[in-house]
């Protein structure tokens, strides 16, 4: 193991699915789990392949009702490759030995290495068959980072104690379903139809199919070449499988090498007429293995250059691993696609590949490295703005109501019922009331534009989204004369444990502080943008969005008078939170050990999390994640509230004691917020965020897909959280709060057009290097001073303790 490689020794069937998720390879266009090519989906293995944005809808009957679910579709499996020693070493005798399988015994050693620098996954293993014949296998795969439609699998097979012939079968499997998540097993999962297969002499097999409703055509071709030439070879099309069967001579010191080059196209791809023709062309014309590997490594090298991050120690190793998976999910290829941020990467089927608010934790990182990718992800939202406007209209509101879970066309995809695996009951799911997702979209629009200086975007698509999201908030706020304030009622905040008041007949909560404060922020930003627009553009924007010229006055009014509840000197998560019962945390910990999913535990006991002051994840504290202290205090002031340091500290303490961290986002946000208030426990939470996936802290969730928000969030923690970096249109604001455990590291960012602006943090110092260019100078603003650096200049700032 070094900083760039992750090695997994041995073979542990119980942890194989976790390893598959962590060893997923992808290039932003598609991804494939790190499954063993000789295995099909069963209790141990799950060889999933997913194309970004490739969704399909199916109807299932659960708990006596029909429900629709749209899933990111598991595509045909391109991995299949199996082998065995030919029965008696001659070409014309039918083989009797079994194909090698790690689950059938005979595995002598097994090691798997994920090489982050070059984006390859290598398996090294030895096996022995029933006749005592041993084979050493080295298998390397990659999903091409320069040509995103290609994947490559090289297998080198070397007999150790015999010589003769090897049987090798290399194929494509269209007999796949979405069945990777046990909780969804009662739901329909057969998304592919019309599978046809075929062959193209001398070495290629192909498969074509469609998704049942979204009607996405999928073409896949696999060309298998070998060294030495096969003693015999046959291409065999089947109903849903197609394969090339080979007999290969091999001996100790004279291994057989099998190269499988696979092409994937779908009918969603730009500049593609017929996916089948496209894959046949692509696989047929792909260069040899060594050339493909070289161009793939070059592409990765360029990515690493644009996202340089050097953090010492174990934290640095994990951060690089996180960066690797973020880049495999959202690469520069993503910029050419119509896709959002899938909460669980392209690594598994949890949450069905849906897009939540998690982009809030991802875009601020990408803005400073791959702004073109951020912009494409914002465009995904912009294309679905009309759909969000329709949802708002149907809810009797103005503007845009973005869905809590989004997939292909932007309608609400949140399931209506979900299964509590602990009780076996299907329960109503009200998480769709998390309307705060709209503010996350607005936040990302604003911050993308600030970090990049893309005012063109802000004035066009950005302004449209901001306006419609602001209108949604303004139209949903009801004036309460008794309070003399506006209220937003019937929502759910980020903490998903609370979906309603105990024993209330309708779901939803009133005055969620996070929702209201972010809504106030959106309204203010929308006003600012609209007022700054040139008059003709403002008129046009109002016409396009149906905004009445009088509406901004209401935005102003609501932005100043939204209600934020407080109790016992702290911000209330929502109105009435302080009156809920206190949970016996110690008692539950004693009884259940792991209580992260307290909601499931309580429901299985016949109780409900709604009754308790117990939160799944950071909710009110999210405010400290999104806004630097001075900005947050400013938003409260604008609302007519005083938020001093003491109130904030008390609020942090209060929720810290009442949160079970049932989401990986929680550790991240707590680590960030505690670091900002310079608290010793910060590191504990940062570690939790770092280990979330590599140690599968939530227990069995990572195997269903990585947690992309938490992964990207940890990168942003070192980039913006600990440096207090706030990239604005006119200045790069800095306010470092390094952790003793993480006080020395460096990274580069792209701020406006300054590529490779370097930051080096060391105890008591921050050094900044602005690379030479023709760009304007960079103004750095710290709490106690400001400095302007010309391109080519550097400075070292002494940091004073606050
Ligand atoms: C969290 C949400 C998150 C979702 C997808 C849930 O467990 O509570 O905040 O958006 O996972 O990552």
mmCIF file with all atom_site columns, N, CA and C in Angstrom, residues 53-87:
data_model
loop_
_atom_site.group_PDB
_atom_site.id
_atom_site.type_symbol
_atom_site.label_atom_id
_atom_site.label_alt_id
_atom_site.label_comp_id
_atom_site.label_asym_id
_atom_site.label_entity_id
_atom_site.label_seq_id
_atom_site.pdbx_PDB_ins_code
_atom_site.Cartn_x
_atom_site.Cartn_y
_atom_site.Cartn_z
_atom_site.occupancy
_atom_site.B_iso_or_equiv
_atom_site.pdbx_formal_charge
_atom_site.auth_seq_id
_atom_site.auth_comp_id
_atom_site.auth_asym_id
_atom_site.auth_atom_id
_atom_site.pdbx_PDB_model_num
ATOM 1   N N  . UNK A 1 53 ? -27.115 8.698   -15.806 1.00 0.00 ? 53 UNK A N  1
ATOM 2   C CA . UNK A 1 53 ? -28.377 9.198   -16.352 1.00 0.00 ? 53 UNK A CA 1
ATOM 3   C C  . UNK A 1 53 ? -29.219 8.152   -17.064 1.00 0.00 ? 53 UNK A C  1
ATOM 4   N N  . UNK A 1 54 ? -28.820 6.879   -16.998 1.00 0.00 ? 54 UNK A N  1
ATOM 5   C CA . UNK A 1 54 ? -29.584 5.827   -17.684 1.00 0.00 ? 54 UNK A CA 1
ATOM 6   C C  . UNK A 1 54 ? -30.687 5.266   -16.799 1.00 0.00 ? 54 UNK A C  1
ATOM 7   N N  . UNK A 1 55 ? -31.859 5.883   -16.837 1.00 0.00 ? 55 UNK A N  1
ATOM 8   C CA . UNK A 1 55 ? -32.956 5.498   -15.934 1.00 0.00 ? 55 UNK A CA 1
ATOM 9   C C  . UNK A 1 55 ? -34.071 4.786   -16.679 1.00 0.00 ? 55 UNK A C  1
ATOM 10  N N  . UNK A 1 56 ? -34.861 4.029   -15.932 1.00 0.00 ? 56 UNK A N  1
ATOM 11  C CA . UNK A 1 56 ? -36.070 3.408   -16.477 1.00 0.00 ? 56 UNK A CA 1
ATOM 12  C C  . UNK A 1 56 ? -37.082 3.249   -15.339 1.00 0.00 ? 56 UNK A C  1
ATOM 13  N N  . UNK A 1 57 ? -38.358 3.308   -15.709 1.00 0.00 ? 57 UNK A N  1
ATOM 14  C CA . UNK A 1 57 ? -39.435 3.272   -14.714 1.00 0.00 ? 57 UNK A CA 1
ATOM 15  C C  . UNK A 1 57 ? -40.167 1.938   -14.780 1.00 0.00 ? 57 UNK A C  1
ATOM 16  N N  . UNK A 1 58 ? -40.459 1.372   -13.620 1.00 0.00 ? 58 UNK A N  1
ATOM 17  C CA . UNK A 1 58 ? -41.235 0.128   -13.557 1.00 0.00 ? 58 UNK A CA 1
ATOM 18  C C  . UNK A 1 58 ? -42.323 0.276   -12.499 1.00 0.00 ? 58 UNK A C  1
ATOM 19  N N  . UNK A 1 59 ? -43.375 -0.502  -12.659 1.00 0.00 ? 59 UNK A N  1
ATOM 20  C CA . UNK A 1 59 ? -44.446 -0.495  -11.670 1.00 0.00 ? 59 UNK A CA 1
ATOM 21  C C  . UNK A 1 59 ? -44.384 -1.795  -10.868 1.00 0.00 ? 59 UNK A C  1
ATOM 22  N N  . UNK A 1 60 ? -44.535 -1.679  -9.566  1.00 0.00 ? 60 UNK A N  1
ATOM 23  C CA . UNK A 1 60 ? -44.537 -2.865  -8.698  1.00 0.00 ? 60 UNK A CA 1
ATOM 24  C C  . UNK A 1 60 ? -45.753 -2.789  -7.791  1.00 0.00 ? 60 UNK A C  1
ATOM 25  N N  . UNK A 1 61 ? -46.127 -3.929  -7.256  1.00 0.00 ? 61 UNK A N  1
ATOM 26  C CA . UNK A 1 61 ? -47.182 -3.924  -6.248  1.00 0.00 ? 61 UNK A CA 1
ATOM 27  C C  . UNK A 1 61 ? -46.554 -4.249  -4.897  1.00 0.00 ? 61 UNK A C  1
ATOM 28  N N  . UNK A 1 62 ? -46.631 -3.289  -3.984  1.00 0.00 ? 62 UNK A N  1
ATOM 29  C CA . UNK A 1 62 ? -46.124 -3.553  -2.627  1.00 0.00 ? 62 UNK A CA 1
ATOM 30  C C  . UNK A 1 62 ? -47.171 -3.095  -1.624  1.00 0.00 ? 62 UNK A C  1
ATOM 31  N N  . UNK A 1 63 ? -47.256 -3.824  -0.548  1.00 0.00 ? 63 UNK A N  1
ATOM 32  C CA . UNK A 1 63 ? -48.194 -3.502  0.525   1.00 0.00 ? 63 UNK A CA 1
ATOM 33  C C  . UNK A 1 63 ? -49.575 -3.203  -0.063  1.00 0.00 ? 63 UNK A C  1
ATOM 34  N N  . UNK A 1 64 ? -49.963 -3.988  -1.060  1.00 0.00 ? 64 UNK A N  1
ATOM 35  C CA . UNK A 1 64 ? -51.304 -3.888  -1.608  1.00 0.00 ? 64 UNK A CA 1
ATOM 36  C C  . UNK A 1 64 ? -51.533 -2.705  -2.515  1.00 0.00 ? 64 UNK A C  1
ATOM 37  N N  . UNK A 1 65 ? -50.479 -1.957  -2.838  1.00 0.00 ? 65 UNK A N  1
ATOM 38  C CA . UNK A 1 65 ? -50.725 -0.864  -3.788  1.00 0.00 ? 65 UNK A CA 1
ATOM 39  C C  . UNK A 1 65 ? -49.666 -0.823  -4.888  1.00 0.00 ? 65 UNK A C  1
ATOM 40  N N  . UNK A 1 66 ? -50.059 -0.197  -5.976  1.00 0.00 ? 66 UNK A N  1
ATOM 41  C CA . UNK A 1 66 ? -49.139 -0.107  -7.109  1.00 0.00 ? 66 UNK A CA 1
ATOM 42  C C  . UNK A 1 66 ? -48.226 1.084   -6.905  1.00 0.00 ? 66 UNK A C  1
ATOM 43  N N  . UNK A 1 67 ? -46.933 0.870   -7.023  1.00 0.00 ? 67 UNK A N  1
ATOM 44  C CA . UNK A 1 67 ? -46.007 1.998   -6.916  1.00 0.00 ? 67 UNK A CA 1
ATOM 45  C C  . UNK A 1 67 ? -45.091 1.992   -8.140  1.00 0.00 ? 67 UNK A C  1
ATOM 46  N N  . UNK A 1 68 ? -44.714 3.201   -8.518  1.00 0.00 ? 68 UNK A N  1
ATOM 47  C CA . UNK A 1 68 ? -43.786 3.331   -9.645  1.00 0.00 ? 68 UNK A CA 1
ATOM 48  C C  . UNK A 1 68 ? -42.430 3.693   -9.097  1.00 0.00 ? 68 UNK A C  1
ATOM 49  N N  . UNK A 1 69 ? -41.396 3.114   -9.641  1.00 0.00 ? 69 UNK A N  1
ATOM 50  C CA . UNK A 1 69 ? -40.045 3.497   -9.258  1.00 0.00 ? 69 UNK A CA 1
ATOM 51  C C  . UNK A 1 69 ? -39.185 3.660   -10.501 1.00 0.00 ? 69 UNK A C  1
ATOM 52  N N  . UNK A 1 70 ? -38.430 4.740   -10.506 1.00 0.00 ? 70 UNK A N  1
ATOM 53  C CA . UNK A 1 70 ? -37.500 4.926   -11.611 1.00 0.00 ? 70 UNK A CA 1
ATOM 54  C C  . UNK A 1 70 ? -36.093 4.623   -11.105 1.00 0.00 ? 70 UNK A C  1
ATOM 55  N N  . UNK A 1 71 ? -35.415 3.744   -11.772 1.00 0.00 ? 71 UNK A N  1
ATOM 56  C CA . UNK A 1 71 ? -34.098 3.278   -11.327 1.00 0.00 ? 71 UNK A CA 1
ATOM 57  C C  . UNK A 1 71 ? -33.005 3.588   -12.337 1.00 0.00 ? 71 UNK A C  1
ATOM 58  N N  . UNK A 1 72 ? -31.806 3.769   -11.809 1.00 0.00 ? 72 UNK A N  1
ATOM 59  C CA . UNK A 1 72 ? -30.633 3.771   -12.674 1.00 0.00 ? 72 UNK A CA 1
ATOM 60  C C  . UNK A 1 72 ? -30.421 2.301   -13.057 1.00 0.00 ? 72 UNK A C  1
ATOM 61  N N  . UNK A 1 73 ? -30.446 2.050   -14.349 1.00 0.00 ? 73 UNK A N  1
ATOM 62  C CA . UNK A 1 73 ? -30.547 0.663   -14.817 1.00 0.00 ? 73 UNK A CA 1
ATOM 63  C C  . UNK A 1 73 ? -29.202 -0.064  -14.778 1.00 0.00 ? 73 UNK A C  1
ATOM 64  N N  . UNK A 1 74 ? -29.249 -1.269  -14.235 1.00 0.00 ? 74 UNK A N  1
ATOM 65  C CA . UNK A 1 74 ? -28.085 -2.150  -14.330 1.00 0.00 ? 74 UNK A CA 1
ATOM 66  C C  . UNK A 1 74 ? -27.993 -2.645  -15.770 1.00 0.00 ? 74 UNK A C  1
ATOM 67  N N  . UNK A 1 75 ? -26.915 -2.282  -16.443 1.00 0.00 ? 75 UNK A N  1
ATOM 68  C CA . UNK A 1 75 ? -26.760 -2.603  -17.866 1.00 0.00 ? 75 UNK A CA 1
ATOM 69  C C  . UNK A 1 75 ? -26.227 -4.023  -18.036 1.00 0.00 ? 75 UNK A C  1
ATOM 70  N N  . UNK A 1 76 ? -26.282 -4.546  -19.249 1.00 0.00 ? 76 UNK A N  1
ATOM 71  C CA . UNK A 1 76 ? -25.692 -5.863  -19.469 1.00 0.00 ? 76 UNK A CA 1
ATOM 72  C C  . UNK A 1 76 ? -24.271 -5.915  -18.909 1.00 0.00 ? 76 UNK A C  1
ATOM 73  N N  . UNK A 1 77 ? -23.925 -7.078  -18.434 1.00 0.00 ? 77 UNK A N  1
ATOM 74  C CA . UNK A 1 77 ? -22.612 -7.247  -17.804 1.00 0.00 ? 77 UNK A CA 1
ATOM 75  C C  . UNK A 1 77 ? -21.564 -7.526  -18.876 1.00 0.00 ? 77 UNK A C  1
ATOM 76  N N  . UNK A 1 78 ? -20.544 -6.667  -18.908 1.00 0.00 ? 78 UNK A N  1
ATOM 77  C CA . UNK A 1 78 ? -19.490 -6.856  -19.927 1.00 0.00 ? 78 UNK A CA 1
ATOM 78  C C  . UNK A 1 78 ? -18.310 -7.645  -19.386 1.00 0.00 ? 78 UNK A C  1
ATOM 79  N N  . UNK A 1 79 ? -18.336 -7.932  -18.075 1.00 0.00 ? 79 UNK A N  1
ATOM 80  C CA . UNK A 1 79 ? -17.159 -8.557  -17.467 1.00 0.00 ? 79 UNK A CA 1
ATOM 81  C C  . UNK A 1 79 ? -16.949 -10.035 -17.801 1.00 0.00 ? 79 UNK A C  1
ATOM 82  N N  . UNK A 1 80 ? -18.012 -10.844 -18.012 1.00 0.00 ? 80 UNK A N  1
ATOM 83  C CA . UNK A 1 80 ? -17.816 -12.285 -18.007 1.00 0.00 ? 80 UNK A CA 1
ATOM 84  C C  . UNK A 1 80 ? -16.565 -12.792 -18.721 1.00 0.00 ? 80 UNK A C  1
ATOM 85  N N  . UNK A 1 81 ? -15.741 -13.466 -17.933 1.00 0.00 ? 81 UNK A N  1
ATOM 86  C CA . UNK A 1 81 ? -14.570 -14.128 -18.474 1.00 0.00 ? 81 UNK A CA 1
ATOM 87  C C  . UNK A 1 81 ? -14.217 -15.263 -17.525 1.00 0.00 ? 81 UNK A C  1
ATOM 88  N N  . UNK A 1 82 ? -14.329 -16.489 -18.019 1.00 0.00 ? 82 UNK A N  1
ATOM 89  C CA . UNK A 1 82 ? -13.976 -17.588 -17.132 1.00 0.00 ? 82 UNK A CA 1
ATOM 90  C C  . UNK A 1 82 ? -12.996 -18.531 -17.808 1.00 0.00 ? 82 UNK A C  1
ATOM 91  N N  . UNK A 1 83 ? -12.389 -19.374 -16.999 1.00 0.00 ? 83 UNK A N  1
ATOM 92  C CA . UNK A 1 83 ? -11.322 -20.222 -17.536 1.00 0.00 ? 83 UNK A CA 1
ATOM 93  C C  . UNK A 1 83 ? -11.239 -21.506 -16.716 1.00 0.00 ? 83 UNK A C  1
ATOM 94  N N  . UNK A 1 84 ? -10.572 -22.486 -17.290 1.00 0.00 ? 84 UNK A N  1
ATOM 95  C CA . UNK A 1 84 ? -10.243 -23.728 -16.587 1.00 0.00 ? 84 UNK A CA 1
ATOM 96  C C  . UNK A 1 84 ? -9.165  -24.437 -17.408 1.00 0.00 ? 84 UNK A C  1
ATOM 97  N N  . UNK A 1 85 ? -8.510  -25.348 -16.753 1.00 0.00 ? 85 UNK A N  1
ATOM 98  C CA . UNK A 1 85 ? -7.557  -26.170 -17.492 1.00 0.00 ? 85 UNK A CA 1
ATOM 99  C C  . UNK A 1 85 ? -8.384  -27.128 -18.343 1.00 0.00 ? 85 UNK A C  1
ATOM 100 N N  . UNK A 1 86 ? -8.021  -27.263 -19.606 1.00 0.00 ? 86 UNK A N  1
ATOM 101 C CA . UNK A 1 86 ? -8.756  -28.177 -20.479 1.00 0.00 ? 86 UNK A CA 1
ATOM 102 C C  . UNK A 1 86 ? -8.566  -29.601 -19.963 1.00 0.00 ? 86 UNK A C  1
ATOM 103 N N  . UNK A 1 87 ? -9.613  -30.437 -20.125 1.00 0.00 ? 87 UNK A N  1
ATOM 104 C CA . UNK A 1 87 ? -9.648  -31.689 -19.356 1.00 0.00 ? 87 UNK A CA 1
ATOM 105 C C  . UNK A 1 87 ? -8.401  -32.552 -19.506 1.00 0.00 ? 87 UNK A C  1
#
